Coordinates of C-alpha atoms and ligand atoms in Angstrom, one line a residue:
M6 CA 13.2 -24.2 49.0
K7 CA 11.2 -25.5 45.8
K8 CA 13.0 -25.5 42.3
K9 CA 12.5 -23.2 39.9
I10 CA 11.4 -24.9 37.0
A11 CA 12.8 -24.0 33.2
L12 CA 11.7 -25.0 29.6
I13 CA 13.8 -24.6 27.1
F14 CA 13.1 -25.1 23.4
G15 CA 16.4 -25.5 21.4
V16 CA 18.1 -27.3 24.0
T17 CA 20.0 -29.4 21.7
G18 CA 22.2 -26.5 20.4
Q19 CA 24.9 -24.2 20.7
D20 CA 23.1 -22.2 22.9
G21 CA 20.7 -24.6 25.4
A22 CA 23.7 -26.5 25.9
Y23 CA 25.3 -23.9 28.2
L24 CA 22.2 -22.5 29.4
S25 CA 21.6 -26.2 30.6
R26 CA 24.2 -26.0 32.3
F27 CA 23.9 -22.3 33.5
L28 CA 20.4 -23.2 35.0
L29 CA 21.2 -26.3 36.4
K30 CA 24.1 -24.8 38.4
K31 CA 21.8 -22.0 39.2
N32 CA 19.7 -25.1 41.3
Y33 CA 17.5 -24.9 38.6
K34 CA 15.1 -28.4 37.7
V35 CA 15.5 -27.9 33.4
F36 CA 13.2 -29.8 31.1
G37 CA 14.8 -29.3 27.2
V38 CA 12.8 -29.7 24.0
K39 CA 14.5 -32.0 21.3
R40 CA 12.8 -32.8 17.7
R41 CA 13.0 -36.1 16.7
S42 CA 15.7 -36.5 14.5
S43 CA 17.1 -39.9 12.8
I44 CA 20.3 -40.2 14.1
I45 CA 20.8 -38.8 17.9
N46 CA 22.4 -35.5 18.4
T47 CA 22.6 -34.6 21.9
Q48 CA 26.3 -34.2 21.7
R49 CA 25.9 -31.1 23.0
I50 CA 24.1 -32.0 26.8
D51 CA 25.4 -35.7 26.6
D52 CA 27.7 -34.6 29.5
I53 CA 24.9 -33.4 31.7
Y54 CA 23.8 -37.3 31.8
R55 CA 27.1 -38.1 32.7
D56 CA 27.3 -35.6 35.1
I57 CA 26.0 -37.2 38.5
N58 CA 25.1 -33.6 40.3
L59 CA 23.2 -32.5 37.3
K60 CA 21.6 -35.2 35.4
S61 CA 19.2 -35.7 38.1
D62 CA 17.5 -32.4 37.6
F63 CA 17.7 -32.3 32.9
V64 CA 14.9 -34.0 31.2
L65 CA 14.7 -34.0 27.8
L66 CA 10.9 -34.7 26.1
Y67 CA 10.4 -34.5 22.5
G68 CA 8.7 -31.6 20.5
D69 CA 8.7 -29.3 17.8
L70 CA 7.9 -25.4 17.2
T71 CA 6.2 -26.5 14.2
D72 CA 3.5 -28.3 16.3
S73 CA 1.4 -26.3 18.3
S74 CA -0.3 -29.2 20.5
S75 CA 3.3 -30.0 21.9
I76 CA 3.9 -26.8 22.4
S77 CA 0.9 -26.8 24.6
H78 CA 1.3 -30.3 26.2
L79 CA 5.0 -29.5 26.7
I80 CA 3.9 -26.5 28.9
K81 CA 1.4 -28.0 30.7
K82 CA 2.9 -31.2 32.2
T83 CA 5.9 -29.2 33.1
K84 CA 4.4 -25.6 34.9
P85 CA 7.5 -24.0 34.0
N86 CA 8.4 -20.8 35.9
E87 CA 10.6 -19.2 32.8
I88 CA 10.4 -20.6 28.6
Y89 CA 13.3 -20.0 27.1
N90 CA 12.4 -20.0 23.2
L91 CA 16.2 -20.7 21.7
A92 CA 14.9 -23.0 18.8
A93 CA 15.1 -21.8 15.3
Q94 CA 16.4 -22.7 11.5
S95 CA 19.6 -20.3 13.0
H96 CA 21.5 -20.6 9.7
V97 CA 21.2 -17.5 7.9
K98 CA 22.4 -18.7 4.2
V99 CA 20.3 -21.7 4.6
S100 CA 17.5 -19.5 5.1
F101 CA 17.5 -18.5 1.4
E102 CA 17.3 -22.1 0.9
V103 CA 14.4 -22.8 3.2
P104 CA 12.6 -19.8 3.7
E105 CA 9.2 -20.5 4.5
Y106 CA 10.6 -23.3 6.6
S107 CA 12.5 -20.4 8.3
A108 CA 9.6 -18.9 8.6
D109 CA 7.3 -21.7 10.3
V110 CA 9.9 -22.3 12.8
N111 CA 11.7 -18.5 13.6
S112 CA 8.2 -16.8 13.2
L113 CA 5.1 -18.9 13.4
G114 CA 7.0 -21.3 16.4
T115 CA 7.6 -18.0 18.5
L116 CA 4.0 -17.2 18.2
R117 CA 2.5 -20.7 18.7
I118 CA 4.8 -20.3 22.5
L119 CA 3.3 -17.4 23.3
D120 CA -0.5 -18.1 22.5
A121 CA 0.0 -21.6 24.2
I122 CA 1.2 -19.3 27.3
K123 CA -1.3 -17.1 26.7
N124 CA -4.2 -19.5 26.6
L125 CA -2.8 -21.7 28.8
N126 CA -3.6 -18.8 31.7
L127 CA -1.6 -20.9 34.5
E128 CA -1.8 -19.8 37.6
K129 CA 1.4 -19.6 37.8
K130 CA 3.1 -16.4 35.6
I131 CA 5.4 -17.4 33.4
K132 CA 8.2 -15.6 32.3
F133 CA 9.2 -15.7 28.4
Y134 CA 12.4 -15.3 26.5
Q135 CA 12.6 -14.8 22.6
A136 CA 16.1 -15.2 20.6
G137 CA 16.6 -12.5 19.0
T138 CA 19.5 -11.6 16.9
S139 CA 21.3 -8.7 15.2
E140 CA 20.5 -9.9 11.9
M141 CA 17.6 -7.9 12.9
F142 CA 19.4 -4.6 11.8
G143 CA 20.9 -5.9 8.6
R144 CA 21.9 -3.9 6.3
T145 CA 21.2 -0.3 8.6
K146 CA 24.2 2.2 8.3
E147 CA 24.3 3.0 12.6
K148 CA 27.7 2.9 13.5
F149 CA 26.5 1.0 16.4
Q150 CA 23.2 -0.5 16.9
N151 CA 21.3 -0.8 20.3
E152 CA 17.8 -1.2 21.0
K153 CA 16.5 2.1 19.0
T154 CA 18.6 1.2 16.0
Q155 CA 15.4 0.7 13.1
F156 CA 15.9 -3.1 11.7
Y157 CA 16.5 -4.0 8.1
P158 CA 16.6 -7.1 8.1
A159 CA 18.6 -8.8 4.8
S160 CA 17.6 -12.6 4.8
P161 CA 14.4 -14.4 5.3
Y162 CA 15.9 -15.5 8.3
G163 CA 16.5 -12.2 10.1
V164 CA 12.8 -11.4 8.4
S165 CA 11.4 -14.0 10.4
K166 CA 13.6 -12.6 13.0
C167 CA 11.6 -9.6 13.2
F168 CA 8.1 -11.3 13.2
A169 CA 8.9 -12.7 16.2
H170 CA 10.9 -10.1 18.1
W171 CA 7.5 -7.7 17.7
I172 CA 5.1 -10.3 18.4
T173 CA 6.8 -10.7 21.7
V174 CA 6.3 -7.3 22.2
N175 CA 2.4 -7.5 20.9
Y176 CA 1.6 -10.2 23.4
R177 CA 3.8 -8.2 26.5
E178 CA 1.7 -5.4 25.5
A179 CA -1.9 -7.1 24.6
Y180 CA -1.8 -9.6 27.2
N181 CA 0.6 -8.7 30.1
I182 CA 2.9 -11.7 29.7
F183 CA 6.7 -11.1 31.0
A184 CA 8.4 -11.6 27.5
C185 CA 12.1 -10.1 27.1
N186 CA 13.7 -10.1 23.7
G187 CA 17.6 -10.7 24.0
I188 CA 18.7 -9.2 20.7
L189 CA 22.3 -10.8 20.8
F190 CA 24.9 -10.4 18.4
N191 CA 27.2 -13.2 17.4
H192 CA 28.3 -15.7 19.9
E193 CA 30.3 -18.4 19.0
S194 CA 32.0 -21.7 21.3
P195 CA 33.8 -24.5 20.8
I196 CA 30.5 -26.4 20.3
R197 CA 29.4 -24.0 17.5
G198 CA 27.8 -25.4 14.9
E199 CA 30.4 -26.4 12.0
T200 CA 29.0 -24.4 9.1
F201 CA 29.3 -21.4 11.0
V202 CA 32.3 -19.4 9.7
T203 CA 34.1 -19.5 13.3
R204 CA 33.9 -22.6 13.6
K205 CA 34.8 -23.7 9.7
I206 CA 37.8 -21.7 9.7
I207 CA 38.9 -23.0 13.3
Q208 CA 37.9 -26.5 12.4
G209 CA 39.6 -26.2 8.6
L210 CA 42.7 -24.5 9.8
I211 CA 43.4 -27.6 11.9
R212 CA 43.0 -30.3 9.9
I213 CA 44.9 -28.8 7.6
K214 CA 47.9 -28.6 9.6
N215 CA 47.5 -31.9 11.0
G216 CA 47.2 -33.2 7.2
N217 CA 43.7 -33.9 7.3
Q218 CA 42.3 -31.2 4.8
K219 CA 44.0 -29.9 1.8
K220 CA 42.2 -26.0 1.7
L221 CA 39.5 -24.0 3.2
F222 CA 36.9 -22.7 1.3
L223 CA 35.2 -19.6 2.4
G224 CA 32.4 -16.6 1.4
N225 CA 33.1 -12.8 1.9
L226 CA 35.8 -12.1 3.8
Y227 CA 35.1 -8.5 4.5
S228 CA 31.6 -8.7 6.3
K229 CA 32.0 -7.3 10.1
R230 CA 30.9 -9.4 13.0
D231 CA 30.3 -8.2 17.0
W232 CA 31.8 -11.8 18.4
G233 CA 31.4 -12.8 21.4
H234 CA 31.2 -16.5 23.6
A235 CA 28.0 -18.1 24.1
K236 CA 28.6 -18.6 27.6
D237 CA 28.6 -14.8 28.1
Y238 CA 25.6 -14.3 26.6
V239 CA 22.9 -17.7 28.0
E240 CA 23.9 -15.2 31.9
A241 CA 22.5 -12.0 29.9
M242 CA 19.3 -14.2 29.0
W243 CA 18.9 -15.3 32.3
K244 CA 19.1 -11.5 33.6
M245 CA 16.3 -10.2 31.7
L246 CA 14.2 -12.8 33.3
Q247 CA 15.2 -11.7 36.7
Q248 CA 13.9 -8.0 36.5
K249 CA 11.1 -6.8 37.9
K250 CA 9.8 -5.3 34.8
P251 CA 9.7 -7.1 30.6
D252 CA 12.0 -5.8 28.1
D253 CA 14.2 -5.8 25.4
Y254 CA 18.3 -5.8 25.6
V255 CA 20.8 -5.6 23.3
I256 CA 23.8 -8.4 24.2
G257 CA 27.0 -7.5 22.0
T258 CA 31.0 -6.8 22.7
G259 CA 31.0 -3.5 20.9
K260 CA 33.8 -4.5 19.0
T261 CA 33.5 -5.9 15.4
F262 CA 36.1 -7.7 13.0
T263 CA 36.2 -8.8 9.5
I264 CA 36.1 -12.5 8.6
K265 CA 39.6 -12.0 7.5
E266 CA 41.4 -10.8 10.4
F267 CA 39.5 -13.6 12.3
A268 CA 41.3 -15.8 9.7
N269 CA 44.1 -14.3 10.6
R270 CA 44.0 -14.3 14.6
A271 CA 43.5 -18.2 14.3
A272 CA 45.9 -19.2 11.8
K273 CA 48.4 -17.1 13.4
K274 CA 47.6 -19.4 16.8
I275 CA 47.7 -22.7 15.4
G276 CA 50.9 -22.0 13.8
F277 CA 50.4 -20.8 10.6
K278 CA 52.9 -17.7 8.7
I279 CA 50.1 -16.4 6.1
K280 CA 50.3 -13.9 3.0
W281 CA 47.1 -12.7 1.1
I282 CA 47.3 -12.8 -2.5
G283 CA 44.6 -11.8 -5.7
K284 CA 41.6 -9.7 -4.9
G285 CA 37.7 -10.4 -5.1
I286 CA 36.6 -14.1 -5.7
N287 CA 40.2 -14.5 -6.4
E288 CA 41.8 -13.6 -2.7
K289 CA 43.5 -16.4 -1.5
A290 CA 45.9 -17.0 2.0
V291 CA 48.4 -18.8 1.3
D292 CA 51.2 -20.8 3.8
I293 CA 54.1 -18.6 3.6
A294 CA 56.6 -21.9 4.7
N295 CA 55.8 -23.6 1.8
N296 CA 53.8 -21.2 -1.0
K297 CA 50.6 -23.8 -0.3
V298 CA 47.3 -21.9 -0.9
L299 CA 45.5 -22.8 2.2
I300 CA 42.3 -20.5 2.1
E301 CA 40.3 -19.8 -1.0
C302 CA 36.8 -18.3 -1.7
K303 CA 34.1 -20.2 -3.4
K304 CA 31.1 -18.4 -5.1
R305 CA 28.7 -20.9 -3.1
Y306 CA 29.6 -19.5 0.2
F307 CA 28.5 -16.0 -1.1
R308 CA 24.7 -14.9 0.1
P309 CA 22.5 -13.1 -2.4
V310 CA 22.6 -10.2 -0.2
E311 CA 25.2 -9.2 2.7
V312 CA 24.7 -7.9 6.2
D313 CA 28.5 -5.9 5.7
Y314 CA 28.2 -5.0 9.1
L315 CA 27.3 -5.2 12.9
K316 CA 28.4 -3.9 16.0
G317 CA 26.9 -3.9 19.3
N318 CA 26.2 -1.4 22.3
A319 CA 25.0 -2.9 25.3
Q320 CA 24.8 -0.1 27.5
K321 CA 21.2 -0.6 28.1
A322 CA 22.6 -3.9 29.6
K323 CA 25.5 -3.1 31.5
K324 CA 22.9 -0.7 33.5
I325 CA 20.1 -2.6 33.9
L326 CA 21.2 -6.2 34.1
K327 CA 24.4 -5.5 35.3
W328 CA 26.3 -7.3 32.5
S329 CA 29.3 -7.3 29.9
P330 CA 31.4 -9.3 28.4
K331 CA 34.1 -11.4 30.0
N332 CA 35.9 -13.2 27.3
S333 CA 37.3 -11.4 24.8
I334 CA 37.8 -12.6 21.1
D335 CA 41.3 -13.6 21.9
N336 CA 40.1 -16.3 24.5
L337 CA 37.0 -17.5 22.4
I338 CA 39.8 -18.4 19.4
D339 CA 42.2 -19.9 22.4
E340 CA 39.2 -21.6 23.6
M341 CA 37.8 -23.0 20.3
I342 CA 41.4 -24.4 18.8
E343 CA 42.0 -26.2 22.5
H344 CA 38.6 -27.7 22.3
E345 CA 39.5 -29.1 18.2
L346 CA 43.0 -29.3 19.5
K347 CA 41.6 -32.1 22.1
N348 CA 38.5 -33.4 19.7
P349 CA 40.2 -33.3 16.1
S350 CA 37.2 -34.1 13.9
Ligands
NAP13 P1 21.5 -23.5 17.1 O1 22.6 -24.2 17.3 O2 21.4 -23.6 15.5 O3 20.4 -24.4 17.9 C1 19.2 -24.3 17.4 C2 18.3 -25.0 18.2 O4 16.8 -25.0 17.7 C3 18.9 -26.8 17.8 O5 18.1 -27.1 19.3 C4 17.7 -27.4 17.2 O6 17.5 -28.9 17.5 C5 16.3 -26.4 17.2 N1 15.3 -26.4 16.6 C6 15.4 -26.0 15.0 N2 14.2 -26.1 15.0 C7 13.1 -26.7 15.6 C8 12.2 -27.4 15.3 N3 11.0 -27.2 14.4 N4 11.7 -27.4 16.6 C9 12.0 -27.8 17.8 N5 13.5 -27.2 17.7 C10 13.6 -26.6 16.7 O7 21.8 -22.1 16.9 P2 22.3 -21.5 18.8 O8 23.7 -20.7 18.0 O9 22.5 -22.3 19.9 O10 21.0 -20.1 18.8 C11 20.2 -20.4 19.5 C12 19.2 -19.1 19.4 O11 19.6 -17.9 19.3 C13 18.4 -19.2 18.1 O12 17.3 -18.7 18.4 C14 19.0 -18.2 17.1 O13 18.5 -18.5 15.8 C15 19.2 -17.4 18.1 N6 20.6 -16.6 17.6 C16 22.2 -17.2 17.6 C17 22.8 -16.5 18.0 C18 24.5 -17.1 18.2 O14 25.0 -16.1 17.0 N7 24.7 -17.9 18.0 C19 22.7 -15.1 17.3 C20 21.6 -14.5 17.9 C21 20.3 -15.0 17.7 P3 18.4 -29.9 16.3 O15 19.8 -29.9 17.1 O16 17.5 -30.6 16.3 O17 18.7 -29.2 15.0
F7E14 O1 28.6 -15.9 9.4 C1 30.5 -14.7 6.1 C2 29.2 -14.8 6.1 O2 27.2 -17.9 9.0 C3 29.6 -14.3 9.3 C4 24.3 -17.4 13.8 O3 24.4 -17.6 14.8 O4 24.7 -15.0 14.4 C5 24.5 -16.4 12.6 O5 24.6 -15.4 11.8 C6 29.5 -14.1 8.0 C7 28.6 -13.7 7.6 O6 27.3 -16.3 11.0 C8 31.8 -17.8 5.4 O7 28.8 -14.2 4.6 C9 32.1 -16.0 4.8 O8 28.8 -12.1 6.8 O9 29.2 -17.4 11.0 P1 28.0 -16.7 9.9 P2 26.1 -15.0 10.7 O10 25.3 -15.0 9.2 O11 26.1 -13.9 11.1 C10 23.6 -14.2 13.6 C11 23.6 -13.2 14.8 C12 22.2 -15.3 14.0 O12 21.3 -14.9 14.3 C13 22.6 -16.8 13.6 O13 21.7 -17.5 13.9 O14 30.4 -14.7 7.6 N1 31.3 -16.0 5.4 N2 32.8 -17.1 4.4 C14 30.8 -17.0 5.9 N3 29.9 -17.4 6.7 C15 30.1 -18.8 6.5 N4 28.6 -19.4 8.0 N5 30.7 -20.0 5.9 C16 31.4 -19.3 5.2 O15 32.0 -20.2 4.8

């Protein structure tokens, strides 16, 4: 049987790496789009090349979401059955520093792919996945957020993803494109970017344990996040594109924890006994064994405006996609710690 072809924008990212492996195991041919960087940044996917069973169906090509001609060229060249748009300037705090660039990649980049699909009008009907985010709910007051919850984004990143969401809906309705929005809550893994809070906490605490770092500096300890495992979430992306009709789905665990709770769980598993002292910016975690300060807060890690509370209701995905998360927050932390211990940074 002819292999299905997938084209992944953002293949070098966390989700791109998990999705590539997932699709290759499902017997797809995978074309991954990487952008030019001054040093090689394919660490997350290098092991696919070393895997004799996977490497022949995995091809990397250059492209960039800010370059329409590269997008059209890639689609024409690869003739995909499915396109996954995972490429983004995905860091919320950084989006306040590079707002225009974040909008260019995240909003216009999505439009550029959709417009290329529309204009190329290939014989094959291409299915399109857009990587939406719980950050679109932003400052909502809803206790659980689902597909019907109103968006109230609280960062250039969140706003840029709302454009991407609505342009995906618009092209679906206007041009009958099979386009789906996944509205994914935070998902993490051992290969999560090092400046996102979960990886930063685990990496920092292990470095302190090994004597390679003195303290860990964090921002807001009291925002709440619904954290899942990236491995589970890429399966949901694929499932959305296997349905008869295109639609939008929330993907989350339905559980939420503060950053402080995450840090407490991680610290305990790594072997620290900690106590918290002080308030506000002066709040600190102290190692009970030696009274040394392990965690401190720093103003530079706070955002101009915070998304305080996120908790997903993925009932629609459960019912239609038959999807539910397989990993708990404790599995996730255990796996991240194990990886960090084996690959100390
Ligand atoms: P990530 O690790 O930051 O990966 C982002 C990917 O986009 C990287 O491959 C990056 O390439 C690529 N990229 C950035 N700018 C680009 C450009 N101009 N042209 C082409 N590629 C570009 O993000 P992730 O965690 O895997 O997330 C995947 C997608 O899901 C993103 O769109 C993100 O916004 C969204 N999302 C993530 C979460 C989450 O919790 N992880 C939740 C909801 C939605 P480089 O490697 O060269 O930087
Ligand atoms: O922050 C707080 C911070 O940067 C989580 C992206 O994948 O998920 C991610 O966005 C929380 C925030 O993720 C630090 O203020 C405290 O409240 O790990 P994060 P995020 O902003 O939720 C969504 C769903 C996406 O779509 C995004 O692409 O943790 N926090 N101290 C900190 N955050 C960071 N990064 N660093 C700190 O030191």
